[in-house]
Short mmCIF file of C-alpha atoms in Angstrom, two decimals:
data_model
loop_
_atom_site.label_atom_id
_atom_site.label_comp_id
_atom_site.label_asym_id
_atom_site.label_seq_id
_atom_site.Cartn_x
_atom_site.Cartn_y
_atom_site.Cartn_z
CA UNK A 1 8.36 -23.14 -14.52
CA UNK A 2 11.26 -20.98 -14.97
CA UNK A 3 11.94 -17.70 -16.60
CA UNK A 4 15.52 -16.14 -17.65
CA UNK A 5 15.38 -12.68 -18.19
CA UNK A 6 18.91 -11.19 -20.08
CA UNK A 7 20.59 -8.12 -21.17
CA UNK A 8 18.55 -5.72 -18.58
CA UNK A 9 19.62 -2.69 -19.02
CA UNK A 10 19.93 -2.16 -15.70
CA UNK A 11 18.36 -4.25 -12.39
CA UNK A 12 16.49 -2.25 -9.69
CA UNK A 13 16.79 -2.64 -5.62
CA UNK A 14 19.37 -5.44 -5.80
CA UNK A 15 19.97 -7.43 -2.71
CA UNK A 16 22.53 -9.93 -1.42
CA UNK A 17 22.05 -9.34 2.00
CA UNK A 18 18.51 -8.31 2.54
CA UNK A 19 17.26 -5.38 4.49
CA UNK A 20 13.74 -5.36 6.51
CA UNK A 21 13.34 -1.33 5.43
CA UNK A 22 15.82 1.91 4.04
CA UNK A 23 15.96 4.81 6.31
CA UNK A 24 17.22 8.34 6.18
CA UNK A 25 20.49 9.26 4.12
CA UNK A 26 20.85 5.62 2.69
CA UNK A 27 16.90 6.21 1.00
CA UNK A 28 19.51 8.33 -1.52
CA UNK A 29 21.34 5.40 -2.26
CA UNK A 30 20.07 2.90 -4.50
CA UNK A 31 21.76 -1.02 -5.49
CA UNK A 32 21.37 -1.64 -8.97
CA UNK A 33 22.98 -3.29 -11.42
CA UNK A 34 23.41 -2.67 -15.34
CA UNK A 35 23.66 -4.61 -17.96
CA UNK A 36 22.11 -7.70 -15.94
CA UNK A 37 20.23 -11.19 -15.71
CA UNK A 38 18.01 -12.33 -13.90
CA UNK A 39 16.52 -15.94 -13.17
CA UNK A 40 13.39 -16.91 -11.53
CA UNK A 41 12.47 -20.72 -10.95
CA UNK A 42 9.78 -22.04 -8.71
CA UNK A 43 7.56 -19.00 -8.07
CA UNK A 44 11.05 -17.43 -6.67
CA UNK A 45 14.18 -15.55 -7.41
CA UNK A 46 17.17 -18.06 -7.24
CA UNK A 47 19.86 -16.34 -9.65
CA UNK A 48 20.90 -12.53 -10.54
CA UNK A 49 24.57 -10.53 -11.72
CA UNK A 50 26.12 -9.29 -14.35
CA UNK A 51 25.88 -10.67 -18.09
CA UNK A 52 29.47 -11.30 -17.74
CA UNK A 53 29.00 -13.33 -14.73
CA UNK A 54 25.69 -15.53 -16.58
CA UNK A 55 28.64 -16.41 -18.48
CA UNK A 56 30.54 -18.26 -16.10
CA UNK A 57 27.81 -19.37 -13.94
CA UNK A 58 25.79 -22.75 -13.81
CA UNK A 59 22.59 -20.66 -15.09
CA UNK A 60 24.25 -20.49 -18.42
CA UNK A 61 23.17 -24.47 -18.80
CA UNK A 62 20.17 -23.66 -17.22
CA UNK A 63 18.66 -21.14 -19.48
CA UNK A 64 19.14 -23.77 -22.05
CA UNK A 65 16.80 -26.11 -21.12
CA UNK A 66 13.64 -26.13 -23.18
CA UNK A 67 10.96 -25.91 -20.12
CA UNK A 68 12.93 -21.82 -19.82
CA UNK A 69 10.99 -18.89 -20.99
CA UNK A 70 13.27 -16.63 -21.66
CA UNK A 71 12.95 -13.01 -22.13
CA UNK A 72 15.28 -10.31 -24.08
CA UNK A 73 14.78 -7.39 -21.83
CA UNK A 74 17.65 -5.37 -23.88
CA UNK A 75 16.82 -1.25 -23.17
CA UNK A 76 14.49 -2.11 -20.25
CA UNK A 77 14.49 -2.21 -16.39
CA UNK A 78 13.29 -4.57 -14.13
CA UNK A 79 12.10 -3.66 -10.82
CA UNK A 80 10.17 -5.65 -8.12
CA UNK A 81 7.12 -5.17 -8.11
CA UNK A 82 5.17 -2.31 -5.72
CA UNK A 83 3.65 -3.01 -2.32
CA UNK A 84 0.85 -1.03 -2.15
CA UNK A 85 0.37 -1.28 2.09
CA UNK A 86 -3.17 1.24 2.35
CA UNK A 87 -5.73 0.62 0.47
CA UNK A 88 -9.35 0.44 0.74
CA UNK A 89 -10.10 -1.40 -2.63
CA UNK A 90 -13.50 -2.95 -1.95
CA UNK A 91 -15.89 -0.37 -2.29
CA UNK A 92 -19.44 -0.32 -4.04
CA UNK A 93 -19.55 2.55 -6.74
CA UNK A 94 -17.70 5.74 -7.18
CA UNK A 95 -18.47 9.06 -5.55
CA UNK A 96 -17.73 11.91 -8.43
CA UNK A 97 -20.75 13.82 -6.73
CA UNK A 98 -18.56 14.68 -3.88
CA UNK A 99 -15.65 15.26 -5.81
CA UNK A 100 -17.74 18.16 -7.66
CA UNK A 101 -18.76 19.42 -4.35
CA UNK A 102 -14.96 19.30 -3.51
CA UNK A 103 -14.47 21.46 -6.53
CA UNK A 104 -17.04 24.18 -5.18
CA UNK A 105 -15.22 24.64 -1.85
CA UNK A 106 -16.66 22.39 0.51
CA UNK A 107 -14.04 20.28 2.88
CA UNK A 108 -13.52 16.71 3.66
CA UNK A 109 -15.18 17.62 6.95
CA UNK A 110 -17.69 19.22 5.88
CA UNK A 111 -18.61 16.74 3.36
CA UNK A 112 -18.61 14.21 5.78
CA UNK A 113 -21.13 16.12 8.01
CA UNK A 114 -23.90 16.14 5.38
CA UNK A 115 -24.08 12.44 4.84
CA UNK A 116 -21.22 11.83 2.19
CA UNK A 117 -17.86 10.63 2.42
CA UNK A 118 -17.25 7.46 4.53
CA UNK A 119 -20.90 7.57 5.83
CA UNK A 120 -22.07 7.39 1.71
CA UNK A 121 -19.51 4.58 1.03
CA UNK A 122 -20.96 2.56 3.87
CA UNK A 123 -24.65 3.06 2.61
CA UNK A 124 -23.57 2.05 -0.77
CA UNK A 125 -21.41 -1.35 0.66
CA UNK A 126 -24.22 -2.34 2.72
CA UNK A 127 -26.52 -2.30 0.04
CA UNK A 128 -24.26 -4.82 -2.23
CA UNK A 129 -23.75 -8.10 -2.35
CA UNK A 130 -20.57 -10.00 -1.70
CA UNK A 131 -20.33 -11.00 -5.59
CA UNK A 132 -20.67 -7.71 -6.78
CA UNK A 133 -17.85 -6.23 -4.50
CA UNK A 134 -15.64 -9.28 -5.76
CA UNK A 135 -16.46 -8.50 -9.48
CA UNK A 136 -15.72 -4.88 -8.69
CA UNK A 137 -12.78 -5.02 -6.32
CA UNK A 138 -10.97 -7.65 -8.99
CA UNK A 139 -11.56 -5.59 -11.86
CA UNK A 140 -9.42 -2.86 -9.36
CA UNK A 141 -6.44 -5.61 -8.84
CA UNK A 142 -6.07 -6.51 -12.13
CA UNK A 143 -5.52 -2.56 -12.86
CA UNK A 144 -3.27 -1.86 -10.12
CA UNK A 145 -1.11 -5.69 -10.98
CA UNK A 146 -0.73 -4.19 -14.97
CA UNK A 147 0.46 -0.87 -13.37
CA UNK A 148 3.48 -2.76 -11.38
CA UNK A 149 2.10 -3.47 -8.03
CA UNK A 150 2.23 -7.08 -6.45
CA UNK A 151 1.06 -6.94 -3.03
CA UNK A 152 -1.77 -5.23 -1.77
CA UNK A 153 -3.11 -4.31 1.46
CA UNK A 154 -7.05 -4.01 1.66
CA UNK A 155 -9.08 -1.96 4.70
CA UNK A 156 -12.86 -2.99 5.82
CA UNK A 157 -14.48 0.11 7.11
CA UNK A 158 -17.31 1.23 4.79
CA UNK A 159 -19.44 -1.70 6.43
CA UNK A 160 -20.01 0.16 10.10
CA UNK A 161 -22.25 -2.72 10.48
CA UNK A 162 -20.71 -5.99 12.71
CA UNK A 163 -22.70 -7.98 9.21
CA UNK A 164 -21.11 -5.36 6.97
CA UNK A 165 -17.77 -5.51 8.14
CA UNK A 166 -17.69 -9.12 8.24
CA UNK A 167 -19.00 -9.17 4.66
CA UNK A 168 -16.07 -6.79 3.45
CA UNK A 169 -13.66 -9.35 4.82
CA UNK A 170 -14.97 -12.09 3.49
CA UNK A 171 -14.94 -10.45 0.33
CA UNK A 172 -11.25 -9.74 0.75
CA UNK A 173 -10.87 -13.33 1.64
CA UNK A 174 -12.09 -14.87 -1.51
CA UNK A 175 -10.05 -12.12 -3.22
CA UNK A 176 -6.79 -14.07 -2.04
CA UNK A 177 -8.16 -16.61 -3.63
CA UNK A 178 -9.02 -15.50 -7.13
CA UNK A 179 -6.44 -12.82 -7.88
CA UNK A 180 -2.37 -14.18 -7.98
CA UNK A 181 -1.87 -10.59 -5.87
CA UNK A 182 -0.11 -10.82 -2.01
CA UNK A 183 -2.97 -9.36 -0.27
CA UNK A 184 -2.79 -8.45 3.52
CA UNK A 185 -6.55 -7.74 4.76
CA UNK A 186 -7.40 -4.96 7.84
CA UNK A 187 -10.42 -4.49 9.95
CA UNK A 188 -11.31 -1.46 10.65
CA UNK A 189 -14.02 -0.80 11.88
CA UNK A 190 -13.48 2.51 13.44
CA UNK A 191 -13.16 4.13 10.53
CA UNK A 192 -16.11 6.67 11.04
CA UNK A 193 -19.00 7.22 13.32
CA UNK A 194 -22.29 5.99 11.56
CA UNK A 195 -25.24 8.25 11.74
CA UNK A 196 -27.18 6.49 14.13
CA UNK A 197 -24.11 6.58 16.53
CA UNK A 198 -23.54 10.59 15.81
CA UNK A 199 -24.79 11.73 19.63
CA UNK A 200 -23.51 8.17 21.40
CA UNK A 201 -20.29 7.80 19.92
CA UNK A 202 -18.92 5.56 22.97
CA UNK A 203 -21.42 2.92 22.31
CA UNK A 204 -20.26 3.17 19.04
CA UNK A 205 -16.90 1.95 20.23
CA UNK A 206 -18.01 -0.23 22.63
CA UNK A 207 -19.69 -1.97 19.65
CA UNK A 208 -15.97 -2.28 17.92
CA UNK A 209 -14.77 -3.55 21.15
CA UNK A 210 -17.38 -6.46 22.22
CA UNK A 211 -18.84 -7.65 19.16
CA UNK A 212 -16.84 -6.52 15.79
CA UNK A 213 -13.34 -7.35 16.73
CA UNK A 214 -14.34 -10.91 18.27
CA UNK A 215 -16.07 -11.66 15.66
CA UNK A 216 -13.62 -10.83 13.12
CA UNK A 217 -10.77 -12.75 14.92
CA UNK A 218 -13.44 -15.77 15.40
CA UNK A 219 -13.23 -16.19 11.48
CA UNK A 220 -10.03 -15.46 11.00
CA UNK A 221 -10.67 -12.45 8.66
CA UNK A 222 -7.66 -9.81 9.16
CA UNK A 223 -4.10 -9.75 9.46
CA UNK A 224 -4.37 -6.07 11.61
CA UNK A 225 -6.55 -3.66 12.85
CA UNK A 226 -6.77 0.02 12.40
CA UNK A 227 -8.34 3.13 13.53
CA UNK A 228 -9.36 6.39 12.20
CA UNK A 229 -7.53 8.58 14.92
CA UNK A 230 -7.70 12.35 14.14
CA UNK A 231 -10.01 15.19 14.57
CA UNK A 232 -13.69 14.34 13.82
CA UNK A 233 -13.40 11.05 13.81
CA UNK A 234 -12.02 8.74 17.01
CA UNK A 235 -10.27 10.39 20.29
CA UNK A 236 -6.33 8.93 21.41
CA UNK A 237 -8.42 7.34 24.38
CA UNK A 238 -10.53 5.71 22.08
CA UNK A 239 -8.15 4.74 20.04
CA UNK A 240 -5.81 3.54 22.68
CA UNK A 241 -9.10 0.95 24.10
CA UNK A 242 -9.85 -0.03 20.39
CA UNK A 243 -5.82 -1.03 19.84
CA UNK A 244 -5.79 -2.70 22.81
CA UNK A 245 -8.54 -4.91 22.18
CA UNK A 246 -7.66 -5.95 18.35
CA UNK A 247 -4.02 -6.88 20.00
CA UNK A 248 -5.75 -9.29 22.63
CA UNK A 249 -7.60 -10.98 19.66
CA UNK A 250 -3.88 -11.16 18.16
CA UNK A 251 -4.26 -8.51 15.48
CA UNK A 252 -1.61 -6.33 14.65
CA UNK A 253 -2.43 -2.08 14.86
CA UNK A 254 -2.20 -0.05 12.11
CA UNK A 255 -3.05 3.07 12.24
CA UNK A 256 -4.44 6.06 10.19
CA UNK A 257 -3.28 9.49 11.99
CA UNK A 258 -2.78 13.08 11.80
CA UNK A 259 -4.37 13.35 8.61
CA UNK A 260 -6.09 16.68 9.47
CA UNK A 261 -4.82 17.63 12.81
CA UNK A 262 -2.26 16.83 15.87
CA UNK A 263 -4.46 13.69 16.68
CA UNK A 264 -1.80 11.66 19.07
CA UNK A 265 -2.50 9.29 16.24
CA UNK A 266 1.19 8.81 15.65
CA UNK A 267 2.01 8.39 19.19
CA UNK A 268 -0.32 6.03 19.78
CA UNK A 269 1.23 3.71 17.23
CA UNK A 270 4.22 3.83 18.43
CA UNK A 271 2.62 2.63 21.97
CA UNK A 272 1.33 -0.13 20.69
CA UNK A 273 3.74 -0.91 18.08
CA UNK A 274 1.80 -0.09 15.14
CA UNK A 275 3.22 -1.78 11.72
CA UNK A 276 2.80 1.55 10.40
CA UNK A 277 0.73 4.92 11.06
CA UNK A 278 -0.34 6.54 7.83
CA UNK A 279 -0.73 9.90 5.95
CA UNK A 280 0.67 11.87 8.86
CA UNK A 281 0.33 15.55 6.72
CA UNK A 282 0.62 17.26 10.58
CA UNK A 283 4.19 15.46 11.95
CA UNK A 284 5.93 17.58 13.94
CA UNK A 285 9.24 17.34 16.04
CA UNK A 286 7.59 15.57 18.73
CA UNK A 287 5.71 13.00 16.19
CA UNK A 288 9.50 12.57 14.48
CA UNK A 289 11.07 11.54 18.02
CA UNK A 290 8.55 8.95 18.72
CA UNK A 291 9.05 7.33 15.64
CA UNK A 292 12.82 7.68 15.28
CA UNK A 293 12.48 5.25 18.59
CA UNK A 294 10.14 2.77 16.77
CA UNK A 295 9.84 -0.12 14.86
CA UNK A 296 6.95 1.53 13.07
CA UNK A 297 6.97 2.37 9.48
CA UNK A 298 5.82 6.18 8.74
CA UNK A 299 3.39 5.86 5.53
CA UNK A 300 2.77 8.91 3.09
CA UNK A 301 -0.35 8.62 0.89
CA UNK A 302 0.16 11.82 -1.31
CA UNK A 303 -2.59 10.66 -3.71
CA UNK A 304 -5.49 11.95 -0.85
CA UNK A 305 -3.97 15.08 -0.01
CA UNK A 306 -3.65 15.72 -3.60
CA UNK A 307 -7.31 14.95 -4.10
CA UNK A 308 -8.48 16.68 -1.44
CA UNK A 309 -6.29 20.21 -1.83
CA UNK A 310 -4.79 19.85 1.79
CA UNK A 311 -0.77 20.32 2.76
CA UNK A 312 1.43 17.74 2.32
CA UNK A 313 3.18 15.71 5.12
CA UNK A 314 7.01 17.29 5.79
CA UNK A 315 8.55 14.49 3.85
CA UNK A 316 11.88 15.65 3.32
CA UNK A 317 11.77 16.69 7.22
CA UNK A 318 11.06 13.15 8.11
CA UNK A 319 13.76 12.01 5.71
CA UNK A 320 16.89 14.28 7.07
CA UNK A 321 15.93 13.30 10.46
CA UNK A 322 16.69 9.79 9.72
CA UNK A 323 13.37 8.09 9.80
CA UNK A 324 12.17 5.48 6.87
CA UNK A 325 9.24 6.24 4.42
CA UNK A 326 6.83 4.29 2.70
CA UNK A 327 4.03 5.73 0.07
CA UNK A 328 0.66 4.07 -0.61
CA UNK A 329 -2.71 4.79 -3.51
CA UNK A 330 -4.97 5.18 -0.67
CA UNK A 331 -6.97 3.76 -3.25
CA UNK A 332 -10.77 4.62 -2.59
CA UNK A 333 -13.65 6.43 -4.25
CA UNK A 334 -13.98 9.81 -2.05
CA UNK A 335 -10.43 10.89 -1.58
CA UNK A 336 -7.71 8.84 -4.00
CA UNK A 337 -9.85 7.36 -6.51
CA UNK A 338 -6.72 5.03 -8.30
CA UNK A 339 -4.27 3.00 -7.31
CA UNK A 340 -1.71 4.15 -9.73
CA UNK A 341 1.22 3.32 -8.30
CA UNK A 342 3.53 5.25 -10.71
CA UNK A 343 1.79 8.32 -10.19
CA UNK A 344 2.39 8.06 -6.55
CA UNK A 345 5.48 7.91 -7.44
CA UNK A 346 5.86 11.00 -9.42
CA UNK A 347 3.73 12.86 -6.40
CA UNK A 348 6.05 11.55 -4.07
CA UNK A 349 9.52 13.76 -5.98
CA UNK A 350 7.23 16.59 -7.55
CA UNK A 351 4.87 16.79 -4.35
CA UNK A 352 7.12 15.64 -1.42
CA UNK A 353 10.25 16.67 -2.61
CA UNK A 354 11.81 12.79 -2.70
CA UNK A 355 14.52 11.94 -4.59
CA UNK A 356 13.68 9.22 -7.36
CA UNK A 357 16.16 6.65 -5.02
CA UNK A 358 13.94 7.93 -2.13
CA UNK A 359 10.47 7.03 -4.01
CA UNK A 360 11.61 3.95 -5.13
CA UNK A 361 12.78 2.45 -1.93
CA UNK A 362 9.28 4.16 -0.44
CA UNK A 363 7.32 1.68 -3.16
CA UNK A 364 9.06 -1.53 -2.69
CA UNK A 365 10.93 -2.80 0.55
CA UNK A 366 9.38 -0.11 3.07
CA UNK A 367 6.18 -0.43 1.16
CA UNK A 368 6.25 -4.39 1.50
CA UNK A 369 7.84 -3.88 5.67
CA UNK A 370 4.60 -1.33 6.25
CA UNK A 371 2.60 -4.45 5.06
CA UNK A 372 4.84 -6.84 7.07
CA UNK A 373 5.67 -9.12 3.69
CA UNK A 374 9.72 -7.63 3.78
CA UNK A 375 11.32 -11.00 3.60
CA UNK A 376 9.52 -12.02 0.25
CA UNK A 377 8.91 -9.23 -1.35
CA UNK A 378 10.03 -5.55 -2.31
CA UNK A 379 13.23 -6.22 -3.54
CA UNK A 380 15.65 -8.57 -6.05
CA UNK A 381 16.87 -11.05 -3.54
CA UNK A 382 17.80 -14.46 -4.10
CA UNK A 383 15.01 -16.75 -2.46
CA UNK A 384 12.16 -13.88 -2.60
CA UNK A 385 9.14 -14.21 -4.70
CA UNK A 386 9.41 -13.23 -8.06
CA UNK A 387 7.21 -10.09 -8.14
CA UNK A 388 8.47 -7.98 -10.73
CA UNK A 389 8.06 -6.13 -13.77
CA UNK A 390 9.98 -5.33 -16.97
CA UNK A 391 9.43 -1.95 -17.90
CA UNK A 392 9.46 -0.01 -21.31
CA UNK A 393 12.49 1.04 -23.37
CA UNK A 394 13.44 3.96 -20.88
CA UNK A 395 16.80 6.11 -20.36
CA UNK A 396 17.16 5.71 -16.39
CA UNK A 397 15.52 4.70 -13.34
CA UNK A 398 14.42 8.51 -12.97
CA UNK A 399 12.03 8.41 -15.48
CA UNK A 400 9.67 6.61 -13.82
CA UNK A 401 8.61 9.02 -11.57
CA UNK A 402 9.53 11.77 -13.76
CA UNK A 403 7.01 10.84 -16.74
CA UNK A 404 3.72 10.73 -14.78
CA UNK A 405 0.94 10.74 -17.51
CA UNK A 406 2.63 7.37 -18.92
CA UNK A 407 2.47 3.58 -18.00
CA UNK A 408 6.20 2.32 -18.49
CA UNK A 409 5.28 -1.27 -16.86
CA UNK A 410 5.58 -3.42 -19.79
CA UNK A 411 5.89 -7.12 -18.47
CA UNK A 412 4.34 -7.97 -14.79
CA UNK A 413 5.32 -11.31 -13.67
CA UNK A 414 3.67 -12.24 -9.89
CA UNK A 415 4.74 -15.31 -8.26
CA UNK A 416 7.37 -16.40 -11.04
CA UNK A 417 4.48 -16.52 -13.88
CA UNK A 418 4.11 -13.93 -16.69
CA UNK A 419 0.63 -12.12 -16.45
#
């Protein structure tokens, strides 16, 4: 099948020579092209330019062939599509309850203490069955895939159970198989401390260590592992054992840190190479050095600090100072409940302070290199899947993040086919 897609108004994170992330000042600087073509055969991009130059090139006898869908995209933008790289899209049932509780004062912590957050999730997941998390968790992808994003990365961690974490993978596992969506799939396992665990934590990891992570790399299930470093939840030294085991079953850290203290989260990533550490609202100068000298990929998830009233990471700090950024939904029922990934958008320039050029690069190529899928997706390259959307009739690339109560995604086509 092929698809030729004419008179774009103007074509979004253009490539000829591809780059594996943006970083500091060039974030600012975004390739694009205007008045533009673009054609897709195969699944994959194998022709873009000017109108002018579809004039003069061997697509122009192409496009005429009758097995070409071809699209008018005249006052609309195409972009590739979003990587979404945190997640935690299979869940069982929504948790408004806490949210009201959130409204009457109480804190993430202290919610947590009483039973709810994580620990409620968990209950809930246990309780289901693997079809009912795969009819829930792909009514969830087909949302997020009409909102613009193509790839997906989804966290296990509301199991706490060896059988319930294996069960969240395997649902994520048949989920690659049903929905067109590039999905990436973590374990972790260390995402809280179950209640039966609360005065033995070490056994809990000890349990993560011996019997989880073998498991899960016995079967296959997950591309990475993570942990839950910060305060109230896992130590550095426990993080440090649990990263060291997932690497020697050949699974690549990731890492949530510094969500709600100076964990060592982020330097532990960078120790073990972490594909990425995420929401990072307390980064200081210390946290900055160890990832200016890093291969890892600092991740912003505005959506949960919005959700949950707390500061927001020092974006613009992290910017000047010449690191990359990537922003993720967080998508998950106690503290981002969607995966919009326009909105995040629009959180990440009214919120964060980022420029639009800034957000957009944070949602495509660093969003696809924090979920290690850079050299097929997350930008308009020649030989890259075609993930990508056409949007509405809109006057610049701006207004995406600047109208955030609207969906401008008009046309999502994943792996070269329209949806």
């Amino acid at each position: 099948m092929a698809i030729f897609i004419r008179n774009i108004k103007e074509l979004i994170q253009v490539e000829e020579n591809p780059r594996p992330m943006v970083k500091g000042a060039d974030m600012a600087q975004l390739p694009t092209i205007k008045n533009a073509f673009l054609f897709i055969e195969d699944g994959k991009i194998t022709g873009f330019g000017t109108m002018a130059e579809f004039a003069r090139s061997a697509f122009l006898k192409k496009a005429s062939q009758p097995d070409v869908t071809e699209i008018d995209a005249t006052g609309r933008m195409v972009f590739p599509a979003f990587c979404d790289s945190h997640t935690h899209i299979v869940y069982a049932g929504s948790r408004e309850i806490e949210y009201i509780d959130k409204i009457r004062g109480l804190s993430y912590e202290e919610i947590a203490k009483r039973g709810g957050g994580i620990l409620n999730s968990a209950k809930r997941l246990q309780e289901a069955s693997e079809l009912e998390l795969i009819e829930q968790a792909l009514e969830r992808l087909e949302e997020i895939k009409m909102l613009g994003t193509g790839a997906v990365e989804i966290k296990s961690g509301y199991g706490l159970t060896t059988e319930s974490e294996l069960k969240m993978l395997r649902v994520v596992r048949k989920l690659k198989e049903f929905s067109p969506l590039t999905i990436k799939s973590t374990f972790l396992g260390a995402h809280a401390i179950p209640a039966e665990y609360k005065q033995k934590q070490g056994e809990y990891v000890d349990l993560v260590i011996n019997e989880m992570i073998p498991a899960v790399a016995g079967e296959e299930l997950a591309d990475y592992i993570d942990v839950f470093c910060d305060k109230g939840f896992f130590t550095e030294e426990e993080t440090d054992r649990i990263l060291m085991a997932g690497i020697k079953h050949g699974l690549q850290p990731k890492i949530h840190a510094n969500e709600l203290a100076f964990s060592g989260g982020i330097q532990v990533g960078v120790k073990y190479n972490a594909l990425s550490v995420d929401h990072l609202e307390f980064t200081g100068d210390a946290e900055i050095q160890a990832l200016l000298n890093s291969s890892t990929m600092p991740t912003l998830l505005p959506g949960a600090a919005f959700f949950l009233g707390m500061e927001y990471p020092p974006a613009r700090k992290m910017i000047d100072a010449g690191l990359p950024l990537a922003l993720a939904s967080d998508y998950n029922p106690g503290s981002s409940p969607s995966g919009n990934m326009q909105l995040i958008m629009a959180m990440g320039s009214i919120l964060l302070r980022m420029l639009p050029e800034e957000v957009i690069h944070a949602v495509t190529i660093n969003g696809a290199y924090a979920m290690g899928v850079q050299d097929n997706l997350g930008s308009i390259a020649v030989g890259k899947t075609a993930n990508i959307f056409i949007t509405k009739r809109i006057p610049t690339y701006s207004f995406m993040p600047y109208a955030y109560g609207s969906n401008k995604v008009d046309t999502v086509i994943i792996n070269g086919e329209l949806q």
